[in-house]
Each structure stands twice: as structure tokens, then as C-alpha cells.
């Protein structure tokens, strides 16, 4: 297609077997008049960007703060749009910020994209904006290679960053979102949505979401039939996805839907997803559903939640959920794993568990997690009797909860479940170790149980090899918030102290059941003794004190800790 504009002088030469392709830089400076797109005479309006026809490899370099929106189409395939030096700003007002339709190969970088936002950022109940911050939508074939990095996106009535696609023949391959901050959006921070009925869990492939902060995406208020809104990061119809090194907090707190709520970080109707090295906290709901930290939901298969920290969420710390429509459609929930995670004081409302399963669950393994649960505040009579729908359930939280009578083929191994029951405090709900809800098909084996208040040997009766001992953690219940400047591996509260009776007591799941337990624990420590320890922490010194009526196990020589950092100590 013929170019509308003259080129700036930058050229790239590709391999000699291919024709020479010239890539140009085009410059935009907010408020400039006239201009021809060169560095010395930049364009001052986004209309030149929207209406231009560019070539793959071109860079569109923006300086300053622009009012309006960016619309990308076929004439923008393969281009890079980025702030030139300092981050450039797109002020979209009540509209969408950047919309890319049926186009791939686009890179967006070093940008602020702002909508008019909620009237009250802390409450977030009124939005005049009706758009998305950054939206990629495709209904024609498969588009490749979209990169979004170093962006801040906030104040939109729908989603901060949104990918959409039609049936299974369309979508995006190779999507990378990194170093993004998405906040004060109404429906979600980051969202991937394909065709649930025909997409075959493959509208989006090879998706990486890395180092994203999603907060105060609070959901829609006063719309009880809306469905779930207010998630931090949610992906659907993805085959091959990673959500890692990210944070989600204070999402979902306005959603009062009777059909579901938001979750900090989650996936649904997807395959081969890893959710890892994340912190999710203080997410909530204004109703009786969800508001949790992490979730594998509705038809997810062959996926993993690992090395995550969840705390102080209204809903579950780690949710495994299969809704009826997914089961009826044959989209089974199976082949999933929850391992080496930590949950502290989740389930602050509505009877959720640190680990919580709902619906028909198949072939799922839950092992080497550490769960701490103290009592949650009792719901008020106003919450229980609210009109037109209650905003809270009168149910106690639990370290582990199985809700619904459907079979739950879940194996619980090597987990550490702890309570601070505080039974004398009448203003709190009693907290349960396990609420198994009449479900069948599950098994507990070789888990550890302890109540710090009663200093007692609690346990789940069906666990034939339960450890009922004080685990000797450094400071259970005092993990607190790490936040954007924190480091997951500095969560010292849940380190096993030297001499803990749980050292080397984990089952060898690889030998017994063919389960690959991975290379390291929550803290990046490899197996240090004759066996894995129980819980998410592997003590590197590998010497246990005797259990009651048992002899001490000799450990191996002490191993040094790996360097701690939010990033993974090795590729996973």
C-alpha cells in the first residue's frame, strides 16, 4: 500500500536472500503544529498516527500528553508505538485508549493510557468512561507477536488491557505483557476472552504476563445479574500461558453479583497455564461469591499454581472450581496441581478456605502447601439480611474446604494446615480445620496439622499418616504484606526452623505416584535431606528433632540458601 507520509532516515537491512526493508522513525509531539513526522518537525496530533499507513519495523515515537484515542488497523501491522524518552500519555477521556483491530506484530511501550476513571478512586462506584484502556481484538485468522511493556493503564469503565477473539480459527499467538501497572478499571485489570463455545481453549497461545501490578479494579456495583467483575488478571481460552512475578490487590471489592465475583489472579477454560511467583492480597467482594487470591476455574486442564503467596483475601486463597455449565459441556477440570504455595488468613468472609474446591474436580494434586487460618469477623445482621440479596454468608472459614457434594478427585499430600482458633472470642466466627461438605473421591495422606491456640493435635480423620506436631515455624501468622517493593523469598514467617519435626517427613511423590515435585520449594531451596519437608518450606539444614515416640532422623550436611528474589531461581 502506498505511503501517505515521507520517511525519516533510518534503515534496516535483512538477510540477502530477502528484499531490503526500510524501517523508519516517525515523531509525534503533543501540541506541535504542522510538521512532517521527522524529529525536527514532529506531528502534533494522533490523527496522523491513526490515518497513516506504515510498514513493519516502523517506530512511532511520542512525546508529551495527547488527548484522544489511538486506532490501529492493517496499516499498523508490525509497528512499535512508544514514548520517546519519558513515558508519553494518552488521555482518552470517556472513550477507549488504544484499540487494535485485526492486526498483529504490534509493540506498545513506555506509555500512560488514562481514562476519565471512577469519580471516587477509593470507592470506584461511578464511571463515565465506557471503554477499554488497551484493546486488541481479532476476528480474521491468527495474528502473531503482540508486546505490551512499561505501560500504566487506568481509569477505564471496562478493562485495562483486553484481548478478544472469535472462534477457534482466530486469535493471537505469542503475546507478552510485562512491567505493566493496571489500576482503577471497573471490570478487570488484564483480561483475555475468546470464544468459550468454539475456541477450544486455543484462541490465545504462548501468553506471558510478567511483572504486572493489578490493583483497585473493583468491579461493577449494583448489578447483581452482571456476573463476575473486578478481577486483577484473568485469562480464558489460553493454551500455554504464564502469569508470574506479579501482584494483585484490592480488586473486586464493589462486585455484588449473585453469579460470581472477581479474583486477584486466575485462569478459566484454558490449558497448560502456570501461575507462579505472585502475591495476591486484600481482594474482595461486596456479595457472597469469590474475592479470592488465586483460582483455576471452569474447564482448566494440565495447569499449575506454584510458589505464590495469598493473604487477607475475602475469598479463597487457592480456589479450584468447576461450574456446572463447563461440566455439562464436557469441559472437564482435570490434571491440575497446587504446590509450594503459602496462604495466610484468606477466607475472611463467606466460609471460604485457604484451599477451596467447588464442583466436580478430576485428577488434581495438592501438595507441599502451607496454610495458616485465624478466625474471621462474624457477618453483621445487616449483611445477612440485605435486600435484594444478602451480602455475606453465615459460614466459618476453614484451612481447607470442599464445597458441594460432587466428587472431588483431589489428593492432599505433605501440606501443613495450621489454625489459631481463638475459640473464646465471641466476635469472630469459629475457624475450622476442614469443611469437607459431603464430597467424595478425595484423599488426605501425610499432612501436618496444628492449632496454636489450643496447642493441640488436630487433624483430618481420614489422613492415615497425619503429623500432629508443632511445626516450629519462624513466625506463623505474621507474614503480612510484601507489596510492590517486597520480595517473596523474604517471607520469613513460614520458614521451618532448625529442628522442626517436619523436616524430611514428606512423602516421595515421584516414587509413589510418579508426580514430578519440581526442583525447589517456595523459597528456592532444593531438597536438602533424605526427603522433602512437609509444607512449602524446605529447611536447608535437614536435621529434625524427634517426634513424640519416634527416633530422630539424621539429615544431610547443611546446604546454603539460594539467593532470594521475586523472580524464579530457575526457569519453570
XYZ file of C-alpha atoms in Angstrom:
572
model
C 0.000 0.000 0.000
C 1.333 3.440 -0.904
C 2.671 5.507 1.977
C 0.913 8.698 2.899
C 3.948 10.272 4.563
C 7.630 10.808 3.810
C 10.150 8.657 5.682
C 12.652 9.561 8.361
C 16.151 8.345 7.720
C 16.580 5.027 9.480
C 17.053 1.794 7.520
C 17.457 -1.857 8.422
C 18.828 -4.442 6.012
C 17.614 -8.031 6.362
C 19.217 -11.229 5.099
C 20.454 -11.010 1.496
C 18.053 -13.727 0.407
C 15.170 -11.349 1.216
C 14.385 -7.979 -0.284
C 15.667 -4.921 1.569
C 13.104 -3.490 4.006
C 13.468 0.075 5.236
C 12.178 0.872 8.714
C 11.593 4.475 9.628
C 11.100 6.510 12.759
C 8.154 8.900 12.903
C 7.873 11.554 15.593
C 4.860 12.980 17.392
C 4.938 15.803 19.924
C 1.721 16.792 21.669
C 0.584 20.283 20.657
C 3.062 20.730 17.808
C 1.652 22.442 14.737
C 2.245 21.445 11.150
C 5.192 19.098 10.834
C 6.095 16.209 8.595
C 6.835 13.490 11.160
C 10.573 13.997 11.354
C 12.455 14.542 14.582
C 12.931 18.210 13.797
C 9.343 18.732 12.664
C 7.087 16.250 14.518
C 3.369 15.801 14.089
C 1.261 17.189 16.913
C -1.928 15.171 16.502
C -2.828 11.489 16.863
C -4.859 11.742 13.638
C -1.642 11.340 11.638
C -0.945 8.130 13.532
C -4.482 6.790 13.194
C -4.838 7.540 9.479
C -1.347 6.680 8.334
C -0.187 3.538 6.563
C 3.101 2.273 7.964
C 5.427 -0.644 7.306
C 6.602 -3.423 9.662
C 9.556 -2.220 11.681
C 8.485 1.421 11.750
C 8.650 3.196 15.105
C 6.123 5.831 16.078
C 7.751 7.888 18.831
C 5.515 10.006 21.051
C 6.448 12.888 23.332
C 4.102 14.629 25.754
C 0.453 14.251 26.705
C -2.121 13.674 23.952
C -5.893 13.988 24.167
C -7.889 11.440 22.211
C -7.586 7.788 21.243
C -5.376 5.618 19.049
C -6.942 3.281 16.475
C -4.755 0.644 14.818
C -5.608 -1.486 11.793
C -3.983 -3.216 8.840
C -1.806 -0.182 8.144
C -0.113 -0.615 11.526
C 0.989 -4.257 11.339
C 4.459 -4.739 12.771
C 4.897 -1.213 14.138
C 6.194 -0.054 17.501
C 4.438 2.780 19.333
C 6.385 4.079 22.302
C 7.110 7.076 24.433
C 10.238 8.849 23.275
C 12.416 9.001 26.374
C 9.881 9.789 29.092
C 6.591 7.902 29.106
C 4.059 9.536 26.754
C 0.443 9.885 27.868
C -2.819 9.174 26.057
C -5.762 10.880 27.773
C -8.793 9.110 26.338
C -11.500 10.781 28.396
C -14.687 8.697 28.288
C -13.532 6.558 25.316
C -11.098 3.669 24.849
C -7.417 4.486 24.868
C -5.807 2.273 22.201
C -7.816 -0.117 20.021
C -6.097 -2.533 17.614
C -8.440 -4.400 15.255
C -7.385 -7.455 13.215
C -3.707 -6.564 13.400
C -0.610 -8.253 14.829
C 3.089 -7.644 15.228
C 2.430 -4.523 17.311
C 4.605 -3.350 20.199
C 3.354 -0.783 22.707
C 5.900 0.549 25.161
C 6.631 3.386 27.558
C 3.090 4.765 27.614
C 0.476 6.034 30.049
C -3.073 5.324 28.917
C -5.678 7.015 31.091
C -9.461 7.178 31.020
C -11.698 9.548 32.926
C -11.911 6.922 35.655
C -14.108 6.492 38.681
C -15.492 9.598 40.285
C -14.109 8.317 43.579
C -10.917 6.257 43.058
C -11.196 4.751 46.544
C -14.814 3.696 46.088
C -14.811 3.424 42.325
C -18.582 3.107 42.044
C -19.254 5.631 39.267
C -17.581 5.550 35.854
C -18.259 7.938 32.999
C -15.721 6.084 30.860
C -17.251 3.243 28.818
C -14.162 1.850 27.092
C -11.050 -0.277 27.495
C -7.559 1.037 28.072
C -5.680 -1.094 25.540
C -7.793 -3.461 23.450
C -6.628 -5.991 20.860
C -9.490 -7.697 19.032
C -9.185 -10.149 16.153
C -11.811 -11.881 14.056
C -9.683 -12.683 10.985
C -7.142 -15.530 11.089
C -4.324 -15.799 13.595
C -2.292 -12.737 14.453
C 1.244 -13.028 15.773
C 3.541 -11.315 18.223
C 1.961 -8.604 20.338
C 4.117 -6.998 23.022
C 2.977 -4.548 25.691
C 5.611 -3.312 28.133
C 6.281 -0.490 30.564
C 2.743 0.896 30.490
C 0.378 2.356 33.068
C -3.307 1.904 32.281
C -6.112 3.173 34.489
C -9.495 4.792 34.737
C -11.484 2.724 32.235
C -15.064 1.556 32.644
C -14.274 -1.844 31.146
C -10.801 -3.431 31.212
C -7.324 -2.007 31.476
C -5.665 -4.366 28.964
C -8.010 -6.582 26.958
C -7.527 -9.282 24.320
C -10.575 -10.583 22.452
C -11.104 -13.152 19.739
C -13.820 -15.081 17.947
C -13.978 -18.803 17.206
C -11.052 -21.219 17.292
C -9.765 -20.146 13.870
C -8.974 -16.640 15.094
C -6.891 -15.258 17.900
C -3.372 -14.242 18.852
C -0.168 -16.248 19.125
C 2.782 -15.026 21.197
C 1.501 -12.281 23.484
C 3.815 -10.734 26.037
C 2.678 -8.240 28.683
C 5.382 -7.089 31.077
C 6.130 -4.315 33.544
C 2.564 -3.029 33.377
C 0.525 -1.249 36.049
C -3.249 -1.573 35.625
C -5.427 0.154 38.200
C -8.802 1.765 38.858
C -10.529 -0.019 35.989
C -14.028 -1.338 36.538
C -14.288 -4.831 35.027
C -10.698 -6.132 35.141
C -7.078 -5.096 35.070
C -5.903 -7.592 32.412
C -8.337 -9.859 30.568
C -8.193 -12.482 27.789
C -11.565 -13.505 26.333
C -12.104 -15.909 23.430
C -14.996 -17.985 22.188
C -15.996 -20.223 25.103
C -18.176 -22.464 22.943
C -15.913 -22.862 19.915
C -12.479 -21.610 20.869
C -11.184 -24.981 22.072
C -9.000 -23.324 24.729
C -6.739 -22.049 21.977
C -7.805 -18.551 20.931
C -4.569 -17.373 22.539
C -1.320 -19.334 22.599
C 2.031 -18.683 24.229
C 0.827 -15.895 26.517
C 3.198 -14.420 29.106
C 2.113 -11.924 31.751
C 5.168 -10.945 33.770
C 5.748 -8.279 36.421
C 2.283 -6.798 36.274
C 0.669 -4.878 39.130
C -3.144 -5.000 39.098
C -4.952 -3.113 41.838
C -8.238 -1.385 42.687
C -10.043 -2.889 39.700
C -13.095 -3.061 41.911
C -15.944 -4.393 39.778
C -19.417 -3.146 39.000
C -21.648 -2.186 41.885
C -25.426 -2.541 41.992
C -25.615 -5.053 39.129
C -26.495 -8.364 40.785
C -27.060 -10.208 37.477
C -23.901 -8.969 35.778
C -21.602 -11.911 36.517
C -18.073 -11.641 37.797
C -16.348 -8.282 37.554
C -13.424 -6.825 39.411
C -10.548 -9.214 38.710
C -6.902 -8.229 38.697
C -5.633 -10.602 35.996
C -7.902 -13.165 34.307
C -7.190 -15.305 31.243
C -9.600 -17.518 29.333
C -9.287 -19.663 26.210
C -5.484 -19.752 26.535
C -3.321 -22.712 25.540
C 0.122 -22.209 27.008
C 0.153 -19.307 29.437
C 2.285 -17.903 32.239
C 1.271 -15.367 34.876
C 4.312 -14.704 37.006
C 6.218 -12.273 39.209
C 3.072 -10.167 39.538
C 0.876 -8.618 42.221
C -2.881 -8.195 42.556
C -4.537 -6.345 45.413
C -7.795 -4.670 46.394
C -9.666 -5.913 43.332
C -13.334 -6.935 43.233
C -14.493 -5.101 46.325
C -17.533 -3.494 44.634
C -18.865 -6.586 42.833
C -22.118 -7.750 44.414
C -23.169 -10.137 41.664
C -25.132 -13.247 42.610
C -23.383 -15.100 39.761
C -19.764 -14.704 40.776
C -17.109 -12.195 41.741
C -13.597 -11.205 40.886
C -10.347 -12.934 41.872
C -6.860 -11.462 42.097
C -5.203 -13.782 39.549
C -6.952 -16.637 37.755
C -7.498 -18.720 34.637
C -10.556 -20.461 33.203
C -11.268 -22.658 30.167
C -7.539 -22.887 29.488
C -4.804 -25.496 29.162
C -1.169 -25.572 30.239
C -1.180 -22.458 32.418
C 1.367 -21.723 35.123
C 0.531 -19.156 37.797
C 3.756 -18.679 39.741
C 5.835 -16.308 41.901
C 2.928 -13.940 42.561
C 1.415 -12.171 45.579
C -2.348 -11.625 45.744
C -3.979 -9.936 48.721
C -6.880 -7.886 50.073
C -9.060 -8.786 47.109
C -12.724 -8.856 47.985
C -16.386 -8.914 47.100
C -19.466 -6.932 48.040
C -21.535 -10.119 47.785
C -21.290 -13.797 48.646
C -19.028 -15.040 45.838
C -15.299 -15.121 45.206
C -12.963 -12.271 46.109
C -10.050 -14.680 46.433
C -6.334 -14.669 45.734
C -5.801 -17.304 43.022
C -8.061 -19.597 41.015
C -8.067 -22.357 38.409
C -11.645 -22.418 37.163
C -14.191 -23.875 34.742
C -12.553 -26.413 32.449
C -8.886 -25.685 33.196
C -6.599 -28.635 32.413
C -2.939 -29.533 32.942
C -2.173 -26.337 34.827
C -0.235 -25.355 37.937
C -0.414 -22.807 40.756
C 3.005 -22.780 42.428
C 5.296 -20.556 44.542
C 2.556 -17.985 45.219
C 1.669 -16.037 48.371
C -2.001 -15.332 49.090
C -3.207 -13.458 52.151
C -6.031 -11.440 53.660
C -8.439 -12.088 50.806
C -12.193 -12.187 51.316
C -12.461 -15.413 49.328
C -10.283 -18.478 48.957
C -6.531 -18.348 48.951
C -6.322 -21.006 46.240
C -9.584 -21.942 44.530
C -10.238 -24.999 42.375
C -13.652 -24.536 40.775
C -15.755 -26.250 38.147
C -19.025 -24.520 37.340
C -21.966 -26.601 36.131
C -22.053 -25.246 32.574
C -18.442 -26.282 31.984
C -19.099 -29.781 33.304
C -22.269 -30.145 31.229
C -20.348 -29.062 28.117
C -17.720 -31.759 28.685
C -15.043 -29.220 29.593
C -13.664 -31.241 32.488
C -11.456 -29.806 35.193
C -8.512 -32.216 35.357
C -4.782 -32.729 35.530
C -4.106 -29.678 37.719
C -1.606 -29.088 40.516
C -1.350 -26.750 43.514
C 2.075 -26.894 45.145
C 4.555 -24.942 47.286
C 2.206 -22.031 47.957
C 1.511 -20.103 51.167
C -1.888 -18.830 52.343
C -2.278 -16.620 55.399
C -5.684 -15.567 56.693
C -7.654 -15.908 53.494
C -11.380 -16.710 53.648
C -12.262 -13.555 55.570
C -15.897 -13.887 54.533
C -18.472 -16.359 53.202
C -16.897 -19.530 54.555
C -14.038 -19.851 52.089
C -10.930 -21.916 52.710
C -7.226 -21.323 52.360
C -7.518 -24.116 49.807
C -11.052 -24.392 48.486
C -12.603 -26.722 45.904
C -16.022 -26.402 44.286
C -17.827 -28.591 41.757
C -16.617 -31.768 40.045
C -12.823 -31.936 40.225
C -10.800 -34.636 38.461
C -7.202 -35.845 38.798
C -5.831 -32.942 40.847
C -2.877 -32.937 43.228
C -2.391 -30.521 46.146
C 0.932 -30.892 47.926
C 3.568 -29.087 49.984
C 1.465 -26.016 50.666
C 1.417 -24.078 53.941
C -1.954 -22.766 55.139
C -2.498 -20.560 58.191
C -6.022 -19.587 59.210
C -7.266 -17.460 62.082
C -10.923 -16.583 62.775
C -12.722 -14.080 60.560
C -15.179 -11.497 61.865
C -18.786 -12.611 62.126
C -21.131 -11.171 59.490
C -23.482 -8.478 60.694
C -27.247 -8.844 60.673
C -27.393 -6.111 58.022
C -25.139 -8.180 55.743
C -27.146 -11.345 56.283
C -30.481 -9.629 55.696
C -29.540 -7.168 52.967
C -32.077 -6.574 50.168
C -32.449 -7.743 47.459
C -29.637 -10.228 48.245
C -27.538 -10.981 51.320
C -24.014 -9.631 51.100
C -22.472 -12.271 53.341
C -22.893 -15.938 54.269
C -23.033 -17.069 57.857
C -20.352 -19.723 57.416
C -16.977 -20.166 59.133
C -13.724 -20.126 57.225
C -11.566 -23.238 57.054
C -7.987 -24.141 56.294
C -9.318 -26.467 53.599
C -12.874 -26.551 52.306
C -14.623 -28.773 49.771
C -17.939 -27.176 48.808
C -20.670 -29.211 47.121
C -21.326 -32.918 47.054
C -19.804 -33.571 43.627
C -16.835 -35.929 43.527
C -13.514 -34.223 44.077
C -10.628 -36.398 42.965
C -8.028 -34.410 44.868
C -5.003 -35.867 46.596
C -3.697 -33.788 49.520
C -0.083 -34.690 50.396
C 2.665 -33.115 52.502
C 0.644 -29.985 53.303
C 0.871 -28.033 56.554
C -2.515 -26.843 57.881
C -2.485 -24.508 60.875
C -5.138 -22.727 62.908
C -5.231 -20.026 65.509
C -8.694 -20.977 66.659
C -9.282 -18.245 69.287
C -12.458 -20.041 70.329
C -13.160 -17.725 73.280
C -13.578 -14.594 71.119
C -17.322 -14.298 70.501
C -16.990 -11.544 67.897
C -15.323 -13.980 65.496
C -16.604 -16.980 63.613
C -15.133 -20.294 64.723
C -12.444 -21.386 62.303
C -12.402 -24.965 61.023
C -9.530 -27.113 60.011
C -11.526 -28.838 57.312
C -15.042 -28.463 55.976
C -15.417 -31.323 53.531
C -19.039 -30.690 52.640
C -20.192 -34.223 51.921
C -17.878 -34.562 48.928
C -16.333 -37.857 47.916
C -13.290 -39.015 45.969
C -10.652 -37.004 47.835
C -7.778 -38.310 49.948
C -5.514 -36.867 52.654
C -2.164 -38.508 53.324
C 0.917 -37.372 55.217
C -0.216 -33.860 56.038
C 0.604 -31.943 59.229
C -1.984 -30.228 61.448
C -1.674 -27.821 64.364
C -3.746 -25.360 66.411
C -1.547 -22.719 68.001
C -4.198 -21.547 70.465
C -5.116 -24.894 71.942
C -1.601 -26.253 71.390
C -3.334 -29.412 70.337
C -3.056 -32.273 67.882
C -5.856 -31.562 65.453
C -6.262 -33.478 62.247
C -8.467 -34.782 59.479
C -9.590 -38.235 60.472
C -9.157 -39.783 57.045
C -5.449 -38.901 56.974
C -3.863 -42.235 57.811
C -0.404 -40.741 58.274
C -1.011 -37.396 59.934
C 1.679 -35.409 61.735
C 0.095 -33.753 64.764
C 3.030 -31.703 65.984
C 4.036 -28.084 66.430
C 5.739 -27.357 63.107
C 8.206 -24.855 64.607
C 7.886 -22.125 62.019
C 9.669 -18.836 62.490
C 6.540 -16.662 62.955
C 3.368 -18.261 61.602
C 0.567 -15.757 61.044
C 2.919 -12.786 60.748
C 3.700 -12.850 57.047
C 1.869 -9.649 56.249
C 2.121 -7.660 53.034
C 5.207 -7.683 50.846
C 3.824 -5.385 48.148
C 5.456 -3.880 45.048
C 8.798 -3.323 46.754
C 8.787 -6.692 48.501
C 10.403 -9.994 47.738
C 8.577 -13.296 48.028
C 11.640 -15.016 49.384
C 11.783 -12.570 52.278
C 8.590 -14.096 53.688
C 10.483 -15.380 56.697
C 7.406 -16.133 58.833
C 6.878 -19.539 57.222
C 10.428 -20.852 57.221
C 10.829 -24.142 59.076
C 13.233 -23.636 61.928
C 16.133 -25.964 62.523
C 14.933 -28.978 64.431
C 11.361 -28.880 63.134
C 9.738 -32.331 63.361
C 8.502 -31.879 59.759
C 11.979 -31.953 58.252
C 12.411 -34.885 55.832
C 8.892 -36.164 56.599
C 7.379 -35.527 53.174
C 6.332 -38.431 51.017
C 8.391 -39.123 47.906
C 5.541 -38.486 45.496
C 7.688 -39.227 42.470
C 8.456 -42.730 43.702
C 4.961 -43.438 44.997
C 2.775 -41.846 42.337
C 5.033 -40.644 39.528
C 4.466 -36.984 40.493
C 7.239 -34.593 39.498
C 7.672 -32.403 42.591
C 9.887 -29.840 40.902
C 13.376 -28.705 41.789
C 12.835 -26.417 44.778
C 10.464 -25.158 47.465
C 8.675 -21.797 47.823
C 11.955 -20.158 48.839
C 14.050 -21.573 46.015
C 15.673 -24.211 48.236
C 16.255 -27.659 46.702
C 15.579 -30.864 48.589
C 18.169 -30.824 51.344
C 17.917 -34.139 53.169
C 16.677 -37.672 52.708
C 13.238 -36.381 51.717
C 11.187 -33.258 51.188
C 9.941 -31.467 54.286
C 6.209 -31.034 54.930
C 4.798 -27.672 53.881
C 6.074 -25.037 51.467
C 9.455 -24.545 53.190
C 12.451 -26.856 52.840
C 14.872 -26.390 55.720
C 18.375 -26.389 54.183
C 19.991 -27.907 57.269
C 17.929 -31.101 57.087
C 18.122 -32.224 60.721
C 14.834 -32.948 62.504
C 14.108 -33.254 66.206
C 12.434 -36.486 67.314
C 8.686 -36.748 67.009
C 6.824 -37.952 70.074
C 7.641 -41.640 70.479
C 9.848 -41.612 67.386
C 13.584 -41.532 66.809
C 15.392 -38.636 65.220
C 16.190 -38.733 61.544
C 19.715 -37.819 60.581
C 19.922 -35.173 57.882
C 22.454 -34.397 55.217
C 25.047 -31.682 55.533
C 23.691 -28.138 55.570
C 23.069 -26.500 52.212
C 23.216 -22.758 51.616
C 20.080 -20.893 50.608
C 19.792 -19.725 47.042
C 19.651 -16.008 46.559
C 16.180 -14.803 47.319
C 14.193 -12.780 44.833
C 10.681 -12.443 43.464
C 11.839 -13.909 40.177
C 12.173 -17.643 39.867
C 15.543 -19.125 40.847
C 15.352 -21.285 37.742
C 13.180 -21.429 34.682
C 9.954 -23.314 35.327
